[in-house]
Short mmCIF file of C-alpha atoms in Angstrom, two decimals:
data_model
loop_
_atom_site.label_atom_id
_atom_site.label_comp_id
_atom_site.label_asym_id
_atom_site.label_seq_id
_atom_site.Cartn_x
_atom_site.Cartn_y
_atom_site.Cartn_z
CA MET A 1 0.20 -0.07 -0.02
CA GLU A 2 1.27 3.60 -0.76
CA VAL A 3 0.02 6.57 0.40
CA LYS A 4 0.89 9.60 -1.84
CA SER A 5 2.27 12.77 0.12
CA ALA A 6 1.10 16.55 -0.15
CA ASN A 7 3.57 19.33 -1.14
CA ASP A 8 5.25 21.56 1.12
CA ASN A 9 2.32 24.15 1.65
CA GLY A 10 -0.36 21.40 2.24
CA VAL A 11 -2.21 21.09 -1.25
CA GLU A 12 -3.14 17.30 -1.71
CA LYS A 13 -1.26 15.51 -4.67
CA SER A 14 -3.67 12.91 -5.20
CA PRO A 15 -7.35 12.55 -3.45
CA LEU A 16 -8.59 9.25 -2.63
CA ARG A 17 -11.40 7.53 -4.52
CA THR A 18 -13.62 5.67 -2.58
CA GLU A 19 -14.12 2.90 -4.84
CA ILE A 20 -10.82 1.62 -4.03
CA GLU A 21 -10.96 -1.31 -1.67
CA VAL A 22 -8.64 -1.78 1.14
CA SER A 23 -7.27 -5.43 1.99
CA SER A 24 -6.48 -5.18 5.84
CA VAL A 25 -7.27 -3.62 8.96
CA ASP A 26 -3.78 -2.29 9.02
CA GLU A 27 -4.41 -0.38 5.52
CA ARG A 28 -8.04 0.75 6.55
CA ASP A 29 -6.25 2.57 9.93
CA VAL A 30 -3.41 4.27 7.57
CA GLN A 31 -6.36 5.32 4.76
CA ALA A 32 -8.46 6.69 7.64
CA LEU A 33 -5.62 8.74 9.22
CA ALA A 34 -4.55 10.05 5.56
CA ARG A 35 -8.41 11.25 4.94
CA LEU A 36 -7.62 13.62 7.81
CA GLY A 37 -4.03 14.39 6.23
CA LYS A 38 -1.75 12.65 8.50
CA LYS A 39 0.96 10.02 8.07
CA PRO A 40 1.24 7.17 10.65
CA VAL A 41 3.88 7.20 13.42
CA LEU A 42 3.04 6.06 16.37
CA LYS A 43 2.71 2.26 16.48
CA ARG A 44 -1.07 0.79 17.04
CA ARG A 45 -0.83 -1.48 19.95
CA PHE A 46 -4.53 -0.84 21.56
CA THR A 47 -7.33 -3.32 21.03
CA PHE A 48 -10.93 -2.51 22.26
CA MET A 49 -9.96 -4.42 25.54
CA SER A 50 -6.74 -2.98 26.04
CA ILE A 51 -8.03 0.68 25.73
CA LEU A 52 -11.28 -0.03 27.56
CA GLY A 53 -8.80 -0.77 30.24
CA PHE A 54 -7.26 2.57 29.57
CA THR A 55 -10.02 4.82 29.79
CA CYS A 56 -11.85 3.00 32.70
CA THR A 57 -8.56 3.77 34.56
CA ILE A 58 -8.94 7.17 33.45
CA LEU A 59 -12.39 7.59 34.63
CA ILE A 60 -11.92 5.58 37.97
CA THR A 61 -15.46 6.65 38.91
CA TRP A 62 -16.27 4.80 41.95
CA GLU A 63 -12.74 5.47 43.34
CA ALA A 64 -13.24 9.23 42.20
CA GLU A 65 -16.67 9.56 43.97
CA LEU A 66 -14.87 8.43 47.23
CA ILE A 67 -11.88 10.58 46.58
CA VAL A 68 -14.25 13.71 46.23
CA PHE A 69 -17.08 12.80 48.56
CA THR A 70 -16.75 16.10 50.47
CA LEU A 71 -17.98 18.35 47.67
CA GLY A 72 -21.37 16.43 46.99
CA LEU A 73 -22.02 15.97 50.87
CA THR A 74 -21.30 19.72 51.91
CA ASN A 75 -23.06 21.11 49.25
CA GLY A 76 -26.45 18.83 48.63
CA GLY A 77 -26.09 16.21 51.28
CA SER A 78 -27.14 12.60 50.85
CA ALA A 79 -29.96 13.44 48.74
CA GLY A 80 -28.23 16.19 46.67
CA LEU A 81 -25.27 13.53 45.87
CA VAL A 82 -27.54 10.84 44.61
CA TYR A 83 -29.40 13.16 42.26
CA SER A 84 -26.54 15.28 41.39
CA TYR A 85 -24.80 12.06 40.40
CA LEU A 86 -27.82 10.43 38.26
CA PHE A 87 -27.69 14.06 36.11
CA SER A 88 -24.10 13.98 35.68
CA PHE A 89 -24.23 10.19 34.58
CA ILE A 90 -27.13 10.78 31.87
CA GLY A 91 -25.28 14.18 30.98
CA SER A 92 -21.93 12.22 30.23
CA ILE A 93 -23.73 9.91 28.11
CA ALA A 94 -24.93 12.38 25.96
CA VAL A 95 -21.63 14.23 25.96
CA PHE A 96 -19.57 11.04 25.32
CA THR A 97 -21.92 9.52 22.78
CA THR A 98 -21.87 12.88 20.79
CA MET A 99 -17.97 13.06 21.17
CA GLY A 100 -17.96 9.50 19.81
CA GLU A 101 -19.78 10.56 16.54
CA LEU A 102 -16.88 13.08 16.10
CA ALA A 103 -14.17 10.43 16.98
CA SER A 104 -15.66 8.20 14.23
CA MET A 105 -15.58 10.67 11.72
CA ALA A 106 -12.03 11.77 12.48
CA PRO A 107 -10.14 9.53 14.74
CA THR A 108 -6.79 11.71 15.34
CA SER A 109 -4.70 12.43 18.40
CA GLY A 110 -5.59 15.94 17.93
CA GLY A 111 -9.23 15.43 19.19
CA GLN A 112 -11.11 18.42 19.76
CA TYR A 113 -8.75 21.40 18.17
CA HIS A 114 -8.57 19.48 15.04
CA TRP A 115 -12.62 18.96 14.74
CA ALA A 116 -13.09 22.74 15.72
CA SER A 117 -10.56 23.52 12.61
CA MET A 118 -13.11 20.78 10.47
CA LEU A 119 -16.40 22.38 12.16
CA ALA A 120 -15.68 26.07 12.54
CA PRO A 121 -16.58 28.73 9.85
CA SER A 122 -14.09 29.00 7.62
CA PHE A 123 -13.09 32.94 8.47
CA CYS A 124 -12.23 31.97 12.19
CA LYS A 125 -11.43 27.94 11.95
CA LYS A 126 -8.10 28.77 12.29
CA PHE A 127 -8.13 30.96 15.71
CA VAL A 128 -10.78 28.61 17.33
CA SER A 129 -8.74 25.44 16.29
CA TYR A 130 -5.54 27.17 18.30
CA ILE A 131 -7.41 28.45 21.13
CA MET A 132 -9.17 24.68 21.36
CA GLY A 133 -5.74 23.00 21.38
CA TRP A 134 -4.72 25.26 24.19
CA LEU A 135 -7.95 24.47 26.31
CA VAL A 136 -7.66 20.49 25.82
CA ILE A 137 -3.77 20.80 27.18
CA CYS A 138 -4.30 22.77 29.77
CA GLY A 139 -7.34 20.88 30.81
CA TRP A 140 -5.37 17.46 30.71
CA GLN A 141 -2.20 19.35 32.43
CA ALA A 142 -4.86 19.89 35.37
CA ILE A 143 -6.23 16.51 35.38
CA LEU A 144 -2.66 15.02 35.39
CA ALA A 145 -1.61 17.37 38.32
CA GLY A 146 -4.86 16.69 40.09
CA SER A 147 -4.20 12.63 39.85
CA ALA A 148 -0.60 12.62 41.33
CA TYR A 149 -1.70 15.47 43.97
CA LEU A 150 -4.76 13.22 45.15
CA GLY A 151 -2.66 10.00 45.26
CA GLY A 152 0.22 11.42 47.37
CA ASN A 153 -1.94 13.15 50.01
CA MET A 154 -4.16 9.79 50.19
CA ILE A 155 -0.98 8.01 50.99
CA LEU A 156 -0.21 10.99 53.49
CA ALA A 157 -4.04 10.81 55.36
CA LEU A 158 -3.55 6.83 55.24
CA ALA A 159 -0.72 7.19 57.42
CA GLN A 160 -2.11 9.46 59.67
CA LEU A 161 -5.05 6.88 59.85
CA ASN A 162 -2.70 4.47 61.10
CA HIS A 163 -0.52 6.70 63.20
CA PRO A 164 -2.88 9.24 64.96
CA ASN A 165 -0.32 11.35 66.39
CA TYR A 166 1.29 12.18 62.71
CA ALA A 167 0.23 15.37 61.10
CA PRO A 168 1.04 15.45 57.54
CA LYS A 169 2.97 18.72 56.38
CA LEU A 170 2.15 20.48 52.73
CA TRP A 171 5.82 19.71 51.60
CA GLN A 172 5.36 16.02 52.47
CA GLY A 173 2.38 15.97 50.29
CA THR A 174 4.12 17.54 47.31
CA LEU A 175 7.39 15.08 47.87
CA VAL A 176 4.86 12.11 47.33
CA TYR A 177 3.60 13.77 44.62
CA TRP A 178 6.46 13.73 42.99
CA GLY A 179 6.83 10.00 43.77
CA VAL A 180 3.44 9.34 42.10
CA MET A 181 4.82 11.34 39.25
CA ALA A 182 7.89 9.34 38.74
CA VAL A 183 5.92 5.78 38.58
CA ALA A 184 4.12 7.64 35.66
CA ILE A 185 7.19 8.74 33.94
CA LEU A 186 8.62 5.18 34.28
CA ILE A 187 5.56 3.35 33.18
CA ASN A 188 5.32 5.47 30.11
CA THR A 189 8.72 5.49 28.99
CA SER A 190 10.49 2.04 30.06
CA ALA A 191 7.12 -0.01 29.82
CA SER A 192 5.45 1.77 27.27
CA LYS A 193 5.34 -1.29 24.70
CA ILE A 194 3.29 -3.17 27.56
CA LEU A 195 1.18 -0.47 28.49
CA PRO A 196 -1.89 -2.27 26.82
CA LYS A 197 -1.18 -5.23 28.84
CA ILE A 198 -0.97 -3.38 32.00
CA GLU A 199 -4.16 -1.69 31.15
CA SER A 200 -6.06 -4.92 30.88
CA PHE A 201 -4.83 -5.87 34.14
CA ILE A 202 -5.73 -2.89 35.72
CA LEU A 203 -9.15 -3.10 34.16
CA LEU A 204 -9.36 -6.42 36.25
CA LEU A 205 -8.48 -4.73 39.29
CA HIS A 206 -10.89 -1.72 38.80
CA ILE A 207 -13.88 -4.38 38.76
CA LEU A 208 -12.42 -6.80 41.11
CA GLY A 209 -11.74 -3.76 43.54
CA PHE A 210 -14.97 -2.45 43.48
CA PHE A 211 -16.49 -5.86 44.84
CA ALA A 212 -13.67 -5.84 47.34
CA ILE A 213 -14.61 -2.62 49.16
CA CYS A 214 -18.57 -2.55 48.63
CA ILE A 215 -18.96 -6.47 50.03
CA PRO A 216 -17.11 -5.94 53.38
CA LEU A 217 -18.79 -2.31 53.38
CA VAL A 218 -22.60 -3.78 53.28
CA HIS A 219 -21.62 -6.88 55.35
CA LEU A 220 -19.69 -5.44 58.51
CA ALA A 221 -21.23 -2.22 58.84
CA PRO A 222 -22.66 -2.19 62.19
CA GLU A 223 -25.56 0.51 61.63
CA LYS A 224 -27.16 1.55 58.30
CA VAL A 225 -28.75 4.87 57.31
CA SER A 226 -32.63 4.39 56.55
CA ALA A 227 -33.71 4.72 52.68
CA HIS A 228 -35.37 7.94 53.68
CA ASP A 229 -32.32 10.09 54.96
CA VAL A 230 -30.38 8.83 51.78
CA PHE A 231 -32.72 9.80 49.31
CA THR A 232 -34.96 12.80 50.65
CA VAL A 233 -32.37 14.75 53.12
CA PHE A 234 -30.58 17.61 51.45
CA GLU A 235 -28.05 20.06 52.69
CA ASN A 236 -27.17 23.18 52.05
CA GLY A 237 -23.42 23.55 53.74
CA GLY A 238 -22.39 26.44 51.37
CA GLY A 239 -25.29 28.91 52.62
CA TRP A 240 -26.30 29.22 48.87
CA PRO A 241 -29.69 30.94 48.49
CA THR A 242 -31.62 28.03 47.51
CA THR A 243 -31.04 24.39 47.75
CA THR A 244 -31.11 23.86 44.19
CA VAL A 245 -28.11 25.96 43.76
CA SER A 246 -26.28 24.40 46.37
CA VAL A 247 -27.00 21.01 44.53
CA PHE A 248 -25.54 22.53 41.27
CA VAL A 249 -22.36 23.54 43.43
CA GLY A 250 -22.00 20.02 44.75
CA LEU A 251 -22.27 18.72 41.12
CA LEU A 252 -18.72 19.25 40.69
CA GLY A 253 -17.45 16.44 42.61
CA SER A 254 -19.84 14.07 40.52
CA VAL A 255 -18.59 15.87 36.97
CA PHE A 256 -15.08 15.20 38.33
CA ALA A 257 -15.80 11.29 38.70
CA THR A 258 -17.55 11.13 35.14
CA TYR A 259 -15.54 13.12 32.77
CA GLY A 260 -12.37 12.20 30.54
CA THR A 261 -13.57 9.50 28.81
CA ASP A 262 -11.89 11.36 25.19
CA CYS A 263 -8.56 10.06 26.56
CA ALA A 264 -9.49 7.47 24.13
CA VAL A 265 -9.68 9.88 21.21
CA HIS A 266 -6.03 11.09 21.94
CA MET A 267 -4.83 7.46 21.75
CA ALA A 268 -6.66 7.32 18.36
CA GLU A 269 -3.26 6.59 16.34
CA GLU A 270 -2.08 3.71 18.75
CA ILE A 271 -5.43 2.00 18.28
CA HIS A 272 -6.45 -0.54 15.83
CA ARG A 273 -9.90 0.01 13.90
CA ALA A 274 -9.84 3.39 15.88
CA ASN A 275 -13.21 5.14 13.95
CA VAL A 276 -15.39 1.62 15.27
CA VAL A 277 -13.26 0.98 18.79
CA ILE A 278 -12.99 4.72 20.26
CA PRO A 279 -16.72 5.49 19.94
CA TRP A 280 -18.15 2.23 21.55
CA CYS A 281 -15.18 2.16 23.98
CA MET A 282 -15.84 5.55 25.17
CA LEU A 283 -19.61 4.67 25.55
CA SER A 284 -19.13 1.30 27.23
CA THR A 285 -16.74 3.46 29.48
CA THR A 286 -19.44 5.72 30.71
CA LEU A 287 -22.05 3.30 31.21
CA LEU A 288 -19.75 0.69 33.22
CA ASN A 289 -18.30 3.23 35.18
CA GLY A 290 -21.18 5.12 35.64
CA ILE A 291 -23.25 2.24 37.08
CA LEU A 292 -20.49 1.16 39.47
CA GLY A 293 -19.84 4.84 40.50
CA PHE A 294 -23.76 4.80 41.16
CA ALA A 295 -23.71 1.71 43.27
CA MET A 296 -20.59 2.69 45.44
CA VAL A 297 -22.32 6.11 46.04
CA ILE A 298 -25.57 4.57 47.32
CA VAL A 299 -23.47 1.70 49.78
CA VAL A 300 -21.07 4.90 51.09
CA LEU A 301 -24.44 6.84 51.85
CA PHE A 302 -25.92 4.02 53.62
CA VAL A 303 -23.06 2.89 56.06
CA THR A 304 -22.32 6.48 57.07
CA VAL A 305 -24.44 7.17 60.03
CA ASP A 306 -22.96 10.56 61.24
CA ILE A 307 -22.00 12.19 58.34
CA ASP A 308 -20.59 15.55 60.40
CA SER A 309 -18.34 13.25 62.43
CA VAL A 310 -16.88 11.77 59.42
CA LEU A 311 -16.03 15.19 57.85
CA GLN A 312 -14.67 16.45 61.14
CA SER A 313 -12.47 13.13 61.53
CA PRO A 314 -8.43 13.78 61.11
CA THR A 315 -8.65 12.07 57.60
CA GLY A 316 -11.94 14.04 56.82
CA LEU A 317 -10.24 17.15 57.78
CA LEU A 318 -7.51 16.40 55.28
CA GLY A 319 -10.07 16.13 52.41
CA PHE A 320 -10.75 12.13 52.28
CA PRO A 321 -13.55 11.03 54.92
CA PHE A 322 -14.16 7.98 53.13
CA MET A 323 -11.56 6.41 55.05
CA GLN A 324 -12.87 6.80 58.21
CA ILE A 325 -16.14 5.60 56.67
CA PHE A 326 -14.20 2.30 55.75
CA TYR A 327 -12.73 2.21 59.27
CA ASN A 328 -16.07 2.72 60.79
CA ALA A 329 -17.65 0.01 59.12
CA THR A 330 -15.35 -2.89 59.23
CA GLY A 331 -13.78 -1.67 63.00
CA SER A 332 -10.45 -3.04 61.53
CA LEU A 333 -7.50 -0.72 61.05
CA SER A 334 -5.76 -3.35 58.86
CA GLY A 335 -8.83 -4.20 56.69
CA ALA A 336 -9.57 -0.46 55.95
CA SER A 337 -6.00 0.05 55.19
CA THR A 338 -6.21 -2.77 52.43
CA MET A 339 -9.37 -1.31 51.29
CA ILE A 340 -7.97 2.32 51.13
CA CYS A 341 -4.64 0.88 49.50
CA ILE A 342 -6.83 -0.40 46.30
CA VAL A 343 -8.16 3.36 46.18
CA ILE A 344 -4.60 4.58 46.18
CA ILE A 345 -3.35 2.12 43.50
CA MET A 346 -6.12 3.10 40.71
CA ASP A 347 -5.41 6.65 41.54
CA ILE A 348 -1.78 6.26 40.79
CA CYS A 349 -2.92 3.98 37.86
CA ALA A 350 -4.95 6.65 36.50
CA ALA A 351 -1.89 9.26 36.91
CA ILE A 352 0.07 6.82 34.58
CA ALA A 353 -2.69 6.82 31.63
CA PHE A 354 -3.19 10.76 32.34
CA LEU A 355 0.55 11.25 31.48
CA ALA A 356 0.11 9.21 28.28
CA THR A 357 -3.03 11.15 26.85
CA SER A 358 -1.94 14.53 27.62
CA SER A 359 1.65 13.53 26.03
CA ARG A 360 -0.13 12.46 22.82
CA ILE A 361 -2.22 15.96 22.76
CA VAL A 362 1.28 17.86 23.05
CA PHE A 363 2.60 15.93 20.46
CA ALA A 364 -0.37 16.20 18.05
CA PHE A 365 -0.47 20.55 18.74
CA GLY A 366 3.37 20.46 18.03
CA ARG A 367 2.88 18.27 14.69
CA ASP A 368 0.47 20.79 13.64
CA ARG A 369 3.12 23.81 14.98
CA GLY A 370 0.38 25.04 17.54
CA LEU A 371 2.88 25.28 20.38
CA PRO A 372 6.44 26.74 20.85
CA PHE A 373 9.16 24.68 20.54
CA TRP A 374 6.70 22.63 18.06
CA ARG A 375 9.67 20.78 16.45
CA THR A 376 10.87 19.34 19.34
CA MET A 377 7.36 18.47 20.67
CA ALA A 378 6.64 16.66 17.47
CA LYS A 379 9.62 14.22 17.72
CA THR A 380 9.36 10.50 18.59
CA ARG A 381 11.59 8.40 19.99
CA LYS A 382 12.02 4.55 19.34
CA LYS A 383 13.73 3.01 22.31
CA GLN A 384 16.94 0.66 21.94
CA LEU A 385 15.24 -2.17 23.72
CA GLN A 386 11.69 -1.81 21.80
CA PRO A 387 12.77 -0.31 18.38
CA ASP A 388 9.34 -0.96 17.06
CA THR A 389 7.33 0.99 19.61
CA ALA A 390 7.75 5.09 18.93
CA ILE A 391 6.60 7.19 21.52
CA PRO A 392 6.41 11.03 21.86
CA MET A 393 9.58 11.10 24.79
CA TYR A 394 9.88 14.85 24.61
CA ALA A 395 5.92 15.39 24.75
CA ILE A 396 6.01 13.09 28.09
CA ALA A 397 8.85 14.92 29.37
CA VAL A 398 7.34 18.40 29.11
CA MET A 399 4.18 17.42 30.58
CA ALA A 400 6.02 15.67 33.49
CA ALA A 401 8.20 18.61 34.19
CA VAL A 402 5.20 20.91 34.28
CA SER A 403 3.20 18.74 36.56
CA CYS A 404 6.18 18.69 39.08
CA ALA A 405 6.53 22.18 38.91
CA ILE A 406 2.77 22.60 39.69
CA GLY A 407 3.28 20.63 42.93
CA LEU A 408 5.35 23.12 44.18
CA ILE A 409 2.02 25.16 44.56
CA ASN A 410 1.04 22.64 47.38
CA ILE A 411 3.87 23.79 49.31
CA GLY A 412 2.20 27.19 49.72
CA SER A 413 -1.48 26.49 49.67
CA ALA A 414 -3.58 23.11 49.36
CA THR A 415 -6.45 25.23 48.41
CA ALA A 416 -4.78 26.75 45.36
CA PHE A 417 -3.60 23.37 44.12
CA ASN A 418 -7.57 22.42 44.58
CA ASP A 419 -8.19 25.07 41.64
CA VAL A 420 -6.02 23.68 39.75
CA ILE A 421 -8.24 20.64 39.56
CA SER A 422 -11.47 22.79 38.69
CA LEU A 423 -9.29 23.99 35.99
CA GLY A 424 -9.20 20.67 34.46
CA VAL A 425 -12.98 20.52 34.62
CA SER A 426 -13.43 24.14 33.05
CA SER A 427 -11.03 23.62 30.28
CA LEU A 428 -12.25 20.22 28.94
CA TYR A 429 -15.97 21.00 29.40
CA ALA A 430 -15.40 24.28 27.35
CA SER A 431 -13.54 22.04 24.65
CA TYR A 432 -16.66 19.52 24.67
CA VAL A 433 -19.17 22.24 24.60
CA LEU A 434 -17.70 24.21 21.55
CA THR A 435 -16.94 21.10 19.39
CA GLU A 436 -20.81 20.06 20.21
CA ALA A 437 -22.11 22.96 19.54
CA LEU A 438 -20.10 23.24 15.94
CA LEU A 439 -21.25 19.65 15.35
CA LEU A 440 -25.04 20.51 16.02
CA TRP A 441 -24.81 23.44 13.71
CA HIS A 442 -23.61 21.00 10.86
CA ARG A 443 -26.13 18.40 11.85
CA LEU A 444 -29.12 20.90 11.72
CA ARG A 445 -27.80 22.41 8.27
CA GLY A 446 -27.40 19.04 6.60
CA THR A 447 -23.73 20.01 5.87
CA ILE A 448 -22.30 16.55 6.83
CA ARG A 449 -22.40 13.73 4.09
CA HIS A 450 -23.32 10.14 4.43
CA PRO A 451 -20.27 7.60 3.40
CA ALA A 452 -22.72 6.40 0.60
CA GLN A 453 -23.15 10.34 -0.89
CA MET A 454 -19.28 9.42 -1.22
CA ALA A 455 -19.42 6.87 -3.76
CA ASN A 456 -17.50 7.42 -7.32
CA THR A 457 -16.33 10.77 -5.72
CA THR A 458 -13.30 12.16 -4.45
CA TRP A 459 -11.89 12.81 -0.58
CA ARG A 460 -10.25 15.60 -0.07
CA ALA A 461 -8.55 15.82 3.70
CA ASN A 462 -10.75 16.75 6.51
CA GLU A 463 -14.03 15.98 4.39
CA LEU A 464 -17.06 16.10 6.82
CA VAL A 465 -18.32 12.41 6.25
CA TRP A 466 -19.90 10.53 9.10
CA GLY A 467 -17.87 7.81 10.53
CA PRO A 468 -19.55 4.27 11.40
CA PHE A 469 -20.71 5.21 14.30
CA HIS A 470 -23.80 7.60 14.21
CA VAL A 471 -26.98 8.42 15.84
CA PRO A 472 -29.45 9.49 13.15
CA GLY A 473 -32.02 11.43 12.53
CA VAL A 474 -33.88 13.61 15.39
CA TRP A 475 -32.69 11.56 18.02
CA GLY A 476 -29.16 12.53 17.07
CA ALA A 477 -29.94 16.21 17.29
CA LEU A 478 -31.78 15.97 20.60
CA LEU A 479 -29.05 14.02 22.20
CA ASN A 480 -26.08 16.45 20.58
CA ALA A 481 -28.30 19.51 22.00
CA PHE A 482 -28.69 17.94 25.36
CA ALA A 483 -24.94 17.37 25.34
CA VAL A 484 -24.47 21.21 24.62
CA GLY A 485 -26.92 22.30 27.45
CA TYR A 486 -25.38 19.79 30.08
CA GLY A 487 -21.97 21.15 29.26
CA VAL A 488 -22.75 24.68 29.60
CA ILE A 489 -24.10 23.85 33.09
CA VAL A 490 -20.91 22.18 34.30
CA PHE A 491 -18.79 25.26 32.59
CA VAL A 492 -20.55 27.71 34.61
CA PHE A 493 -20.62 25.89 37.81
CA SER A 494 -17.03 25.21 37.73
CA PHE A 495 -16.36 28.71 38.88
CA PHE A 496 -18.30 28.59 42.09
CA PRO A 497 -16.66 28.58 45.33
CA GLN A 498 -17.94 25.95 47.66
CA THR A 499 -19.62 28.80 50.14
CA VAL A 500 -21.46 31.91 49.08
CA ARG A 501 -18.82 34.36 50.84
CA PRO A 502 -15.67 32.77 50.86
CA ASP A 503 -12.74 34.46 52.42
CA ALA A 504 -9.36 34.53 50.11
CA GLU A 505 -8.23 30.97 51.29
CA HIS A 506 -11.46 29.53 50.14
CA MET A 507 -11.96 31.02 47.11
CA ASN A 508 -12.18 29.34 43.54
CA PHE A 509 -9.72 31.01 41.27
CA SER A 510 -10.04 28.67 38.51
CA CYS A 511 -11.89 31.29 36.27
CA LEU A 512 -8.87 33.56 37.00
CA MET A 513 -6.44 30.71 36.07
CA THR A 514 -8.39 29.84 32.76
CA GLY A 515 -8.79 33.47 31.47
CA ALA A 516 -5.16 34.07 32.29
CA ILE A 517 -4.52 31.21 30.15
CA MET A 518 -6.39 31.85 27.31
CA LEU A 519 -5.31 35.53 27.54
CA PHE A 520 -1.50 34.22 27.12
CA ALA A 521 -2.74 31.79 24.35
CA VAL A 522 -4.46 34.61 22.15
CA GLY A 523 -1.39 36.75 22.79
CA TYR A 524 0.96 34.13 21.83
CA TYR A 525 -1.15 33.50 18.46
CA TRP A 526 -1.17 37.25 17.55
CA ILE A 527 2.33 37.71 18.31
CA TYR A 528 3.95 34.56 16.55
CA ALA A 529 1.71 31.37 16.10
CA ARG A 530 -0.90 32.79 13.74
CA GLY A 531 2.30 32.95 11.32
CA VAL A 532 2.90 29.34 11.87
CA TYR A 533 -0.08 27.97 12.63
CA LYS A 534 -2.85 27.05 9.73
CA GLY A 535 -4.86 24.69 11.38
CA PRO A 536 -3.88 20.87 10.96
CA VAL A 537 -1.18 20.38 9.01
CA VAL A 538 -1.80 18.21 5.80
CA GLU A 539 1.33 15.73 5.70
CA VAL A 540 -0.23 13.37 3.15
CA ALA A 541 -3.11 13.62 0.52
CA PRO A 542 -6.04 11.43 1.73
CA GLY A 543 -4.02 8.52 -0.14
CA GLN A 544 -4.40 6.07 -3.06
CA VAL A 545 -3.87 2.57 -2.31
CA GLU A 546 -2.26 1.21 -5.32
#
């Protein structure tokens, strides 16, 4: 199979005719990538099961619900946490099903910024695509830092649970944070070839760990709360004007536990049959993790008899009340510690996947000349012991270095670091909303063609043609519209503080941080990048099989 290239200015030499048959899966993958103007660089190592393990590891929904339990309990209470989780679950299904359609149409590591270039009006597509790239990179950078931060601080909280006289220091949290990052770097560089196998094993641990925690909690808990208290008692701990507003403020915790499935998109160029596997993987992950997460929420709420005492416990004050819940339910320090270790291990595994995902976005955006030092960011290296595996080593190094630098914030203020986590939600949901709104605009105008309409015609790079995964007709439009509406709600409330009149220490500065990053991106664009960044670079023609 031969793929004909484009000339230096990106003009295609030879478009692809759809009547040409492709004989193998690998050739179809190359052809699908060529339709986006890209040539294959990364090794395709992931199958459906391994990428499912990867995405489930990213979401770790039931684990994350335990970690951010305090947010929903403070604003919303037991009932608010239940209903906000269900709303988040339904919204996530809509968001990631719609993103699955985009991924099936254009399976590229660039994801949202590449889609924005395809979908935005011609007069602004370059600028919109550029800003989208920065939003996605900043969002995943924040998630990576947040995962390492939570993993490090859970280790310290576990030490405090076992040694009541121990008082963790912020600088100790940063040191353990760096330790978690070191593990992520080691796996992504030295063990990159076996990463798919590792993710398949982690998927098994993710599912078995759920039962290893739920069964002891249900069986051993000496007391349980009534169903009336779980499903009808709301709390407005933030002092908001209405309980409804309080519940939406507490929604951020459930959103944190149910977003990020687009990680599969950014691994697209390493997945076999990406235009089919990615959307089904995203939907399967959202459903599987969503169900496990809801079950965990219900179990923990039923075994938490005194919420206030749990929140005021030593581990609760450190931000992890679930540890005290485990100890109260089992009555065993060793048993509770074992259960807590499962959650910590899954969080560290998530950091590994976060680094892999974020580095692929930096690689893709560098390849399209959207970053400073883009030539370096776009390079891949083959390891001596793994000559058949090319990895974006420089992109991995940059994302890891930035994350380690962000860890220094924790030494000065843990609250300031929490704003970094909020930045991840606001940045990624901004990218979701914008791309899905553009898709809805094209869907309503009928400007996206079906593959059958392309018979006996020529393909050009980044043609708007539905992929194999597509929700047709009015149902697709309604799902798309709901995804956009839900995304707007999440984006707005991601900037809210936890209380109605916060002091400087408890203020949510993620709005300021998001604005500062966007100002930098816009400034860099007008000063330098607009002369270099032309949108996704057409490296090859859509290809012609000979």
